[in-house]
XYZ file of C-alpha atoms in Angstrom:
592
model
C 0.000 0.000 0.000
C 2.201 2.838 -1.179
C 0.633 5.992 -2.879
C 3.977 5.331 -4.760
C 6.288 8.526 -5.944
C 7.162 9.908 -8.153
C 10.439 11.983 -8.100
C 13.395 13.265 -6.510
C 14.501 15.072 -9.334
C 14.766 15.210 -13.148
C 18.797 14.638 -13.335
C 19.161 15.442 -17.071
C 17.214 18.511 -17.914
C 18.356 20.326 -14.444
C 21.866 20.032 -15.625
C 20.670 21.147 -19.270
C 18.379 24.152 -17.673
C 19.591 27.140 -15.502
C 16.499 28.287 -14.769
C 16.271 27.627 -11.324
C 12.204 27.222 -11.498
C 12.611 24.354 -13.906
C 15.198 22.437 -11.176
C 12.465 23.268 -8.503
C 9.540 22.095 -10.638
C 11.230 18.802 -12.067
C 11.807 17.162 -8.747
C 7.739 17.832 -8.383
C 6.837 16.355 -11.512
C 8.001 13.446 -10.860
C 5.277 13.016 -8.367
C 2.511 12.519 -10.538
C 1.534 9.163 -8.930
C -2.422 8.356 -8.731
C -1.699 4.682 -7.518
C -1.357 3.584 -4.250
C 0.598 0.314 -4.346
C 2.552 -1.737 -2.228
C 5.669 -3.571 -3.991
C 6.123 -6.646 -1.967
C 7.223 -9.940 -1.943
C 5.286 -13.259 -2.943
C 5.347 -16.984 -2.562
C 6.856 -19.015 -5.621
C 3.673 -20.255 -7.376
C 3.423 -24.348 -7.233
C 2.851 -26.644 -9.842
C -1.100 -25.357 -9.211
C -0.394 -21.986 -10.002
C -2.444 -19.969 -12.533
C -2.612 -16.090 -13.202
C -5.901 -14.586 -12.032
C -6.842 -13.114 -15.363
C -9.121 -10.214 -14.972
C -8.071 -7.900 -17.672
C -10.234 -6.456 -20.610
C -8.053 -5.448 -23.608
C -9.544 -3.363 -26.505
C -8.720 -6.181 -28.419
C -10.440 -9.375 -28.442
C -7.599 -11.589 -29.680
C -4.927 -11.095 -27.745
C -2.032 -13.506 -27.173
C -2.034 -15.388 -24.065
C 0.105 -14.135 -21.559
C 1.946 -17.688 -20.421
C 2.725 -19.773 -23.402
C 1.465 -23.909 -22.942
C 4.560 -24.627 -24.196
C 7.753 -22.323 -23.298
C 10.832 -22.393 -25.194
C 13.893 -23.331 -23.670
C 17.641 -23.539 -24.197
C 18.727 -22.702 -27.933
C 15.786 -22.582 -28.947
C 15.221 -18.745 -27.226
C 17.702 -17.171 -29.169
C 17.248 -14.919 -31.613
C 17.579 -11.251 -32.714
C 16.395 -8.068 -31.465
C 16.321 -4.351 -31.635
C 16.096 -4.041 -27.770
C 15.947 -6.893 -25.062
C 14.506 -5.807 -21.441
C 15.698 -7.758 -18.483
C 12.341 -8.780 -16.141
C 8.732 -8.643 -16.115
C 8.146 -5.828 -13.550
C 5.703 -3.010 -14.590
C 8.606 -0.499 -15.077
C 10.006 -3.539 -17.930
C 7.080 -4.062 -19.196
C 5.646 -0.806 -19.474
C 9.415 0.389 -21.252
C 8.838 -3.021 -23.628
C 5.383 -1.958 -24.671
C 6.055 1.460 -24.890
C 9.311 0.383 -27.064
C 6.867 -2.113 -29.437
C 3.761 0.959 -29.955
C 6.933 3.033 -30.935
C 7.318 0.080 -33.842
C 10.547 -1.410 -32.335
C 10.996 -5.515 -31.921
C 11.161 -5.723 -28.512
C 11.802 -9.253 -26.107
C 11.185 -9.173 -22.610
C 13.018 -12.394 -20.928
C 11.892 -13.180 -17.538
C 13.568 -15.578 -14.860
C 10.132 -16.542 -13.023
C 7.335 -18.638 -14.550
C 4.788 -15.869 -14.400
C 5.435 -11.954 -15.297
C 4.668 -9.065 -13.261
C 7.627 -8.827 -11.385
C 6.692 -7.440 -7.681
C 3.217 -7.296 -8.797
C 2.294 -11.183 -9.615
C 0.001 -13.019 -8.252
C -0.181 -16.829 -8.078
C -2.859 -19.075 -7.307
C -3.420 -21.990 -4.767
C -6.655 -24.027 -3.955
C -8.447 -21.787 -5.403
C -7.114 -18.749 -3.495
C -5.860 -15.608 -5.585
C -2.503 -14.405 -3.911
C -1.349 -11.172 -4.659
C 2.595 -10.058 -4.246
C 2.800 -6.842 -4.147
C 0.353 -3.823 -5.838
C -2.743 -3.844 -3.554
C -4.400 -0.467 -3.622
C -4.904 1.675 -6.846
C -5.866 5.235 -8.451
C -6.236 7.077 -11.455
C -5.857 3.476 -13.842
C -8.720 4.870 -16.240
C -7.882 8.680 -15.785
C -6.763 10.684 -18.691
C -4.893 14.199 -19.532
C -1.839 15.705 -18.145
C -2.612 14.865 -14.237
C -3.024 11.134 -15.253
C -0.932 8.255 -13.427
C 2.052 7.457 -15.686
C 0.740 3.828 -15.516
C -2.771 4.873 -16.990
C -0.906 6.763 -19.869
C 0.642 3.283 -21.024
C -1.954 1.502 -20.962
C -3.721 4.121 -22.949
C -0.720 3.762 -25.503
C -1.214 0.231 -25.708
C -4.810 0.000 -25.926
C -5.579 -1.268 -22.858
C -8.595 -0.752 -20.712
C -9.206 -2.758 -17.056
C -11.917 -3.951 -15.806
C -12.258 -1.882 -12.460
C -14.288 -1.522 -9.262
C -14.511 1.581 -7.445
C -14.540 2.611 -3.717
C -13.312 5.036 -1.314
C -12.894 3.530 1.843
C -10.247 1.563 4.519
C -9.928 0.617 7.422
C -7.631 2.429 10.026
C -6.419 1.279 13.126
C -4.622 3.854 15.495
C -3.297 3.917 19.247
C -5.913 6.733 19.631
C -8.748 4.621 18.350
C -10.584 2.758 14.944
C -11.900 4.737 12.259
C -12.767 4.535 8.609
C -11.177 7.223 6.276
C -12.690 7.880 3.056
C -11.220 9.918 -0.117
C -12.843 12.497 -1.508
C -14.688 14.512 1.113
C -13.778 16.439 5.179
C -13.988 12.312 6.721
C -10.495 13.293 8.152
C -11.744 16.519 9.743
C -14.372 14.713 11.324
C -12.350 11.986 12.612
C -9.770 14.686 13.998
C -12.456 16.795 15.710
C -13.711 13.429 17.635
C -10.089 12.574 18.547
C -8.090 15.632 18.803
C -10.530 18.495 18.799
C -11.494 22.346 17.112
C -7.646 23.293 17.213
C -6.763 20.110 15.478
C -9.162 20.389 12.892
C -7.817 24.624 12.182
C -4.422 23.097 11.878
C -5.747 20.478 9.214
C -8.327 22.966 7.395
C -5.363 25.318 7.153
C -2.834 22.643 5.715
C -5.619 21.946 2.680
C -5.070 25.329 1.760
C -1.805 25.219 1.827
C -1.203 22.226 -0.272
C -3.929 22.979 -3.104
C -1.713 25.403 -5.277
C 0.668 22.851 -4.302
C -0.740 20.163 -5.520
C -2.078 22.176 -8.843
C 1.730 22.670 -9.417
C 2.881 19.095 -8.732
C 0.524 18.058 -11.999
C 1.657 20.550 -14.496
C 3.947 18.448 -16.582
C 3.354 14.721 -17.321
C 6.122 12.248 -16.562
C 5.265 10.511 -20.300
C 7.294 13.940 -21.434
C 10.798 13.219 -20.362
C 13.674 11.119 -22.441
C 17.215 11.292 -21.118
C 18.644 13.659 -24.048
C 18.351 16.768 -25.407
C 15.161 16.133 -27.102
C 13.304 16.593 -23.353
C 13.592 20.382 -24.382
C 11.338 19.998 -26.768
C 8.961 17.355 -25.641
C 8.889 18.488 -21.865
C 9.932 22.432 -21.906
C 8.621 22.863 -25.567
C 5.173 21.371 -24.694
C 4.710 22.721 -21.194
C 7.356 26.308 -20.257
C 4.753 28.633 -20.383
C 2.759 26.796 -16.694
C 5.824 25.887 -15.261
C 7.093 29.311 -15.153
C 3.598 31.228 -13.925
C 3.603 28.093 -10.951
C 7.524 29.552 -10.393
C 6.821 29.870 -6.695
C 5.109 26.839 -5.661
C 7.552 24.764 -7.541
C 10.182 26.072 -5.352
C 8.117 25.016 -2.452
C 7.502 21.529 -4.237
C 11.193 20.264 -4.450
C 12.276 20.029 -0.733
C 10.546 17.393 2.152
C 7.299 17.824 3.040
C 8.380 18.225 6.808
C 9.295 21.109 5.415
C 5.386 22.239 4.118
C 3.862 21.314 7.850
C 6.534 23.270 9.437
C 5.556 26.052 7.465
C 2.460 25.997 7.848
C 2.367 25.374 11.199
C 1.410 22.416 12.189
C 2.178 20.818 15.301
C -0.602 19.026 16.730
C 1.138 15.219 17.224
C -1.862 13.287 15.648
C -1.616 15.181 12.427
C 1.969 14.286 12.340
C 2.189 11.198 13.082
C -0.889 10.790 10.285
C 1.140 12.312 7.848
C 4.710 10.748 8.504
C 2.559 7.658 7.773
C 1.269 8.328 4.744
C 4.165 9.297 3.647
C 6.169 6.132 4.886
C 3.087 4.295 2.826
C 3.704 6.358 -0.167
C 7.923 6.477 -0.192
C 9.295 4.550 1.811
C 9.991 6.887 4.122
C 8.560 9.448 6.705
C 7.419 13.310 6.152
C 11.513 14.631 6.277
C 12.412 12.247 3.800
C 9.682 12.201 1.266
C 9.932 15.321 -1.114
C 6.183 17.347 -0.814
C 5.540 17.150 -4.371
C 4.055 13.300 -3.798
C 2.343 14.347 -0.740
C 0.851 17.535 -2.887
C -0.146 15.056 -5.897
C -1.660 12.622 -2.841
C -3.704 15.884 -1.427
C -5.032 16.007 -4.444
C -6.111 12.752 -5.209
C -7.426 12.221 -1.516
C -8.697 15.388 -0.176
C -10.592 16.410 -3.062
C -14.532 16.325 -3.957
C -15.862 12.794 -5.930
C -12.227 11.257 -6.180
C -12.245 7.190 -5.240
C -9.849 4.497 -5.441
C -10.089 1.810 -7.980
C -9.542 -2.316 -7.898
C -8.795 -4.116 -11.088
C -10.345 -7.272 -10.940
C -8.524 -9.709 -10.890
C -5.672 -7.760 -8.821
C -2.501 -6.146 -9.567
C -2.124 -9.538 -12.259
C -4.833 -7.896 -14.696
C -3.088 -5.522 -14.639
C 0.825 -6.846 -15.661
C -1.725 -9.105 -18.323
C -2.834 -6.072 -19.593
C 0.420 -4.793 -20.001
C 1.694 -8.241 -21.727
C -1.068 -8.321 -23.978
C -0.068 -4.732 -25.297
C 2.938 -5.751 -26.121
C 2.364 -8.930 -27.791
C -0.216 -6.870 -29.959
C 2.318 -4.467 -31.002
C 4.285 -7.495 -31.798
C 6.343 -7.723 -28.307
C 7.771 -11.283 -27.034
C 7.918 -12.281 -23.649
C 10.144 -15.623 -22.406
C 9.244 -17.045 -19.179
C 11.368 -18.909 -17.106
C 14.184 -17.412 -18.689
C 16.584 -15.958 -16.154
C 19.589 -14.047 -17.174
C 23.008 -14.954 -16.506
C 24.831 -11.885 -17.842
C 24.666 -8.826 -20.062
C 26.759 -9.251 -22.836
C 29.666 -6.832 -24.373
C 31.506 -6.322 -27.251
C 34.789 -5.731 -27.634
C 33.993 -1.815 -27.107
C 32.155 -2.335 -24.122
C 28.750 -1.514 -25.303
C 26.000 -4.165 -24.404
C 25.036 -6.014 -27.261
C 22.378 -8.485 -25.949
C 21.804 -10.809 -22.831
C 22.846 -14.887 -22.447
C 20.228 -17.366 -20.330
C 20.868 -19.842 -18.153
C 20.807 -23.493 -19.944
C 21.746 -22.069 -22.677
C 20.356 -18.696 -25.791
C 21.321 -15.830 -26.227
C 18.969 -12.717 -27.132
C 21.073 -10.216 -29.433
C 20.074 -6.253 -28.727
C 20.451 -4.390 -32.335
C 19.916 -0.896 -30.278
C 19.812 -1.584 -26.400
C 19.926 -3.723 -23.286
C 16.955 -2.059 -20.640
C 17.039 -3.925 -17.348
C 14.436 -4.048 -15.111
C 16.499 -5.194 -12.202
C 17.587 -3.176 -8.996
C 20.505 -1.324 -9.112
C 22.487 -4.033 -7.038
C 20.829 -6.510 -9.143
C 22.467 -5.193 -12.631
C 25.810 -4.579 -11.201
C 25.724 -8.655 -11.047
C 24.761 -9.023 -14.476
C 28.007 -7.494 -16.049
C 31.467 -8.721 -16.091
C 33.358 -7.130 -13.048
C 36.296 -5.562 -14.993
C 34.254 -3.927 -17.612
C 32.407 -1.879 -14.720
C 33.626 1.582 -13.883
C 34.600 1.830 -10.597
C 32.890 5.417 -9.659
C 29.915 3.891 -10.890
C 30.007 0.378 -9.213
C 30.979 2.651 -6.060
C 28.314 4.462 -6.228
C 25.551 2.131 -6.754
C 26.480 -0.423 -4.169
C 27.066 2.601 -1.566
C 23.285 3.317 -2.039
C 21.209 3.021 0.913
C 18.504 0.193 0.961
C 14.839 0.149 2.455
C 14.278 -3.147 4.785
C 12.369 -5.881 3.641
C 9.415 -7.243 4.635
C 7.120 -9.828 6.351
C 4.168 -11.644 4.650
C 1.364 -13.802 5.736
C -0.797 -15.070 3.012
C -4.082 -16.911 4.182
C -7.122 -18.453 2.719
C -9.670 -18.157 4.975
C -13.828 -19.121 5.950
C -15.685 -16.026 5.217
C -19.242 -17.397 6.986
C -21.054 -15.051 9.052
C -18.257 -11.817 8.451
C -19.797 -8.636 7.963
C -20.215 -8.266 3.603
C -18.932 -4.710 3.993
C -15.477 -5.654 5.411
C -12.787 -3.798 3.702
C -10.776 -4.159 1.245
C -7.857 -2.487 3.071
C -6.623 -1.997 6.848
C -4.156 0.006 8.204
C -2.426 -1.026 11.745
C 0.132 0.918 13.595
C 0.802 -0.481 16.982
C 2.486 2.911 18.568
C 4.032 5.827 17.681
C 6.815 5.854 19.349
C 9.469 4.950 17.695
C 8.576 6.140 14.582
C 6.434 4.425 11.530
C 9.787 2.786 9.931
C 9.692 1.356 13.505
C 10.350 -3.156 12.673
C 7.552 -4.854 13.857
C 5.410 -2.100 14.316
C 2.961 -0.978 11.037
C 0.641 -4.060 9.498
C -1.003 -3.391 6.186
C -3.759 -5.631 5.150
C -5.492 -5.973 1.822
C -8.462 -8.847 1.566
C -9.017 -8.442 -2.492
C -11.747 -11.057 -2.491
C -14.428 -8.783 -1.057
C -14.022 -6.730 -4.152
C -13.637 -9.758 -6.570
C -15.268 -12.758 -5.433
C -13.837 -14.656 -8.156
C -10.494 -14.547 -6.545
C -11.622 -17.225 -3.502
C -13.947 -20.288 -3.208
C -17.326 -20.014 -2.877
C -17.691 -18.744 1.030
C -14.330 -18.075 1.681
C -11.606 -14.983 1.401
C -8.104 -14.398 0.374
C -5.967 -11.947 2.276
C -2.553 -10.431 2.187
C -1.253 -8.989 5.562
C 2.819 -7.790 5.503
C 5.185 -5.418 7.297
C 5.868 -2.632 4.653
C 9.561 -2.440 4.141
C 10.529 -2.403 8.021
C 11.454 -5.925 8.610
C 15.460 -5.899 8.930
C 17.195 -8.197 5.998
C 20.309 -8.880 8.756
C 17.704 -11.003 10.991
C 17.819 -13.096 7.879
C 21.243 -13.155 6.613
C 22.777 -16.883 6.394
C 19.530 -18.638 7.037
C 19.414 -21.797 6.216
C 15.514 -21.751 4.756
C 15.025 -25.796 5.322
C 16.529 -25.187 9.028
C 14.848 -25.180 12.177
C 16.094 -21.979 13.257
C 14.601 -20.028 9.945
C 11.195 -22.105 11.340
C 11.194 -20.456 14.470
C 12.296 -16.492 13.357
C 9.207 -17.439 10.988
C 6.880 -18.497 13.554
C 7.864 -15.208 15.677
C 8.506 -12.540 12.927
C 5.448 -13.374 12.115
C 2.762 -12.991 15.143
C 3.165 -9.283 14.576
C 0.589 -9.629 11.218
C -1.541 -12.625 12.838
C -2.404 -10.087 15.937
C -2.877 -7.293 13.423
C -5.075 -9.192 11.634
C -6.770 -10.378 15.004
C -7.922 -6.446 15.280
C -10.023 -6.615 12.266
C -11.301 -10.639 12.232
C -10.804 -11.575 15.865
C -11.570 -15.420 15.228
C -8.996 -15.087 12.052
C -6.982 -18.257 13.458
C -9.730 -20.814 13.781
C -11.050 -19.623 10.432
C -8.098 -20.235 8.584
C -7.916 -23.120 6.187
C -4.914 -21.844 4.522
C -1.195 -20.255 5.457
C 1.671 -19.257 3.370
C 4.590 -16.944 5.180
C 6.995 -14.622 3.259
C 10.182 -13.585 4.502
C 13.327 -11.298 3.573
C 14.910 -14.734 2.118
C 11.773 -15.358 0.494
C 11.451 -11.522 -1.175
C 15.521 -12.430 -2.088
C 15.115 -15.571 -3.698
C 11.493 -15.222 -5.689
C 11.885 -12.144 -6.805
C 15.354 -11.644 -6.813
C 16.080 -8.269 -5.479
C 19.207 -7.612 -3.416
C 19.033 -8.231 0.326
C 15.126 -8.462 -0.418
C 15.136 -4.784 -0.421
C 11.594 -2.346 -1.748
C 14.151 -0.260 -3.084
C 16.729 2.614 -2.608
C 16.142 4.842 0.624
C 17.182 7.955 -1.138
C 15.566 10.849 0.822
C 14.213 13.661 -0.318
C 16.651 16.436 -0.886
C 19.723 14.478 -0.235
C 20.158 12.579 -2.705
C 18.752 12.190 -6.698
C 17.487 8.573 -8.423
C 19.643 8.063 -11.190
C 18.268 8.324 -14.926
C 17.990 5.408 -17.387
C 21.324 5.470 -18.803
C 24.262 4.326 -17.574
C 28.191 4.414 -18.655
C 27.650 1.262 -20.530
C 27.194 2.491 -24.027
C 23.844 0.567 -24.984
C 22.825 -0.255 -21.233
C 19.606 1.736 -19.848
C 17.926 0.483 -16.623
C 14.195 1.404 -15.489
C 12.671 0.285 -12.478
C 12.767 1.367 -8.480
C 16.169 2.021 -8.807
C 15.664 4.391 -11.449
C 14.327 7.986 -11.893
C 11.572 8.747 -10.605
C 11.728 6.232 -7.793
C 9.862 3.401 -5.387
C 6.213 2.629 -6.561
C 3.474 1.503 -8.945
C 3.311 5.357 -10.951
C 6.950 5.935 -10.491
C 7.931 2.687 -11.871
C 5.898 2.952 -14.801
C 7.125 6.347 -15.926
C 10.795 5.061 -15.216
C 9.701 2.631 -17.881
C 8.301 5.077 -20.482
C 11.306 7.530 -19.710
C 13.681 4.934 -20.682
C 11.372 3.602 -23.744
C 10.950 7.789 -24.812
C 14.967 7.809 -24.468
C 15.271 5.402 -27.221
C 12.984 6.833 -30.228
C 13.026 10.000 -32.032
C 12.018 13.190 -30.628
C 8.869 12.966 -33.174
C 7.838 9.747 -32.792
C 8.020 10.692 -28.650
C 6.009 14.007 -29.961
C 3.312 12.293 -32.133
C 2.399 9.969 -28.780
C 2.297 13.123 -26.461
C -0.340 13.830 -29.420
C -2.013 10.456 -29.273
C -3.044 9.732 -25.592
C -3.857 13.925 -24.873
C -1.454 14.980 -23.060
């Protein structure tokens, strides 16, 4: 659950610019995010898995997205103009982009089933989602549209989606339910915290809707990393970005910043709003930059806004994204993990090699999808720069997390039981506090379909606070990784316990997730969500690297952590690779 961001700051163009509005406004823009998602790790799908397709696509035929019968070995390679390494959103949404652009584009994937962070997998019966668990803006359209929506829009894809605008929130000062889109909060703060709480919170709305006007001036779908961004970014768009000169100055440094400011002190309010924050970045209020909080006031605090479900989970939605590409003539290869990039004699990657044997030659590019820590592994030490390797691996890294899958009996639960529940234990210590914050997502009471008859499937997980160094050296078939399971994990079974007291005795089925577990399935370093890069001291890198014909998208990448981010990271590094007018021309197409 992570109203994901968008930006710390657009490296390229703030070296190309001196006007110091532009560097203000392009660490906002970033920040376009209308998706709240959570990227976090799943259980390897069994011989019983299946994808929990949910997805309409504007067209009827499209390719399935696991083959019956995969290729392997020699049989995989083949020729390319640009090969991206892994399945998450940010590869796939840079493969499809790549393919609409008219490029031949394969996207080779170590797991069975795509998506990255964001699969799901399937067993008796029960959907289990990964990662992605709460959504915006998917169908929403124009400039202020989530970066995700604007591929999908470029591919022709359209998702089948519920609406609602409501969760669950549990508090040391109490239970309430929050809803998007109207003065819930205020009401909620006058019960708990009074008239001088509620001034303080009236007065920060004010504050923050200029703000937040600002933050969605310029659509991350603009940007490519080369000179062409002054003409598809400051060509298309100078003219607002210089009358919002002010804000944008406001926009670019942390949001702890924005409440001092404004004056607000009253503890609740904080702590509420180094939360959301944490849920949207990663980290609290001083570290996330107040553009994303703007573009979240915005989505949240504003009249007839709601939150959206795809059915079928955050897996319609990577199936969506697969089927795009194959219709523009994209390949996928599942269960095709990649040993190493290769290089020529020059040093400029030239295509990828795959474990028992194909290669996949790259006429233009290499893109990988993988962390940071993850590429560094993919290339031949000695070929590496050393400032860069330096850099990267002296990157700070979120925690990891705890999961607790369970299939459960739904008989005699209240129908309108959330979707979503938010549990934080204390506020002392902070939010990023291990052990401490529970998120909860039970998809199956917006999508039946995704649990027996009578029964629901929930996700409950500590969001990027449980320490990887618990973890280190396991041994997972030991009894000692057993028993730091068994404890770790009470944390989520008592915060679960607050919502469905009897959740224990109704349980018919239980699948844990650990740091070794996030590691291993998805293969990020130390089972990391992603780089802690806080706002205004420090910048995500951009999609190209010093390896002539290497780009990289992804969490590790420009804009950042998170379902939006990710996907513009993807369409940055796809824009990047085309023409200035084809990048133009699509600007054109989807109306922005």
């Amino acid at each position: 659950l992570e109203y994901s961001c968008f930006a710390k700051q657009s490296l390229y163009i703030a070296t190309c610019l001196s006007l110091p509005v532009y560097t203000h406004t392009c660490h906002m823009l970033h920040f376009q995010q209308k998706a709240l998602a959570t990227r976090c790790p799943g259980t390897r799908a069994g011989r019983r898995s299946a994808i929990a397709v949910k997805c309409k696509a504007a067209v009827a035929d499209a390719k399935p997205t696991q083959p019956r019968s995969p290729l392997t070995g020699e049989a995989r390679s083949h020729e390319t103009d640009v090969v991206v390494v892994g399945s998450g959103i940010g590869g796939l949404c840079c493969a499809g982009m790549l393919a609409k652009y008219g490029l031949k584009v394969t996207v080779v994937e170590s797991h069975s089933i795509p998506g990255g962070a964001a699969h799901s997998w399937v067993r008796d019966g029960f959907h289990f989602e990964s990662g992605p668990s709460l959504f915006s803006g998917l169908a929403s359209q124009g400039k202020e549209a989530n970066p995700l929506s604007h591929v999908l829009s470029a591919l022709g894809v359209q998702l089948d989606l519920v609406r609602y605008d409501s969760w669950n929130v549990v508090v040391p000062e109490g239970n309430f339910l929050t809803r998007i889109g109207n003065d819930n909060f205020s009401e909620v703060l006058s019960k708990i915290r009074g008239p001088a709480a509620v001034a303080e919170w009236t007065r920060l709305q004010q504050v923050m809707r200029p703000l937040a006007r600002a933050a969605a001036l310029m659509p991350p779908a603009a940007f490519r990393y080369d000179p062409g961004v002054l003409v598809t970014a400051i060509g298309r768009y100078l003219p607002a970005l210089l009358a919002a000169g002010g804000d944008a100055a406001r926009l670019s440094g942390p949001f702890s910043s924005v409440l001092d400011g404004s004056g607000v002190s009253d503890p609740f309010i904080r702590n509420w709003l180094d939360l959301l924050a944490f849920l949207l970045s990663g980290l609290p209020a001083d570290g996330t930059i107040a553009a994303e909080m703007a573009y979240m006031f915005n989505e949240w605090y504003r009249p007839n806004c709601f939150l959206e479900f795809p059915r079928g989970g955050a897996q319609a939605v990577v199936n969506g994204l697969v089927d795009g590409l194959q219709r523009h003539g994209g390949r996928l290869l599942l269960s095709s993990h990649v040993e190493r990039v290769l290089l020529d004699a020059r040093g400029r990657a030239t295509g990828v090699a795959l474990r028992g044997g194909g290669t996949v030659k790259a006429r233009k590019a290499v893109v990988s999808n993988a962390s940071s820590w993850d590429t560094l592994k993919l290339l031949p030490p000695e070929r590496v720069p050393p400032a860069w390797r330096s850099g990267l691996s002296s990157t700070p890294a979120c925690p990891s997390f705890m999961h607790l899958h369970l299939g459960f009996d739904a008989a005699g639960l209240d129908p309108s039981l959330e979707l979503h529940h938010i549990i934080v234990n204390s506020w002392q210590g902070g939010v990023t506090a291990p052990q401490n914050v529970v998120l909860i997502s039970i998809p199956s009471v917006k999508d039946p379909s995704m649990a027996p008859a009578g029964h629901h499937c929930l996700h409950a997980y500590l969001p990027a606070t449980e320490p990887y160094e618990l973890w280190k050296g396991l041994d997972r078939r030991s009894p000692e990784y057993k028993a730091l399971k068994e404890e770790r994990s009470q944390v989520l079974w008592e915060g679960i316990e607050k919502v469905i007291p009897d959740i224990r005795s109704r349980t018919r089925l239980s699948l844990l997730g650990t740091p070794l577990t996030h590691e291993r399935f998805l293969r990020r370093h130390r089972g990391t969500y992603g780089p802690a890069i806080q706002a205004g001291k420090g910048l995500f890198p951009g999609p190209g690297t010093p390896i002539p014909g290497l780009y990289c998208c992804g969490d590790s990448t420009f804009p950042g952590i998170g379902v939006p981010a990710v996907a513009a990271s993807g369409a940055i590094a796809a824009n990047s690779l085309v023409p200035v007018w084809q990048h133009w021309a699509l600007l054109d197409e989807i109306g922005v």
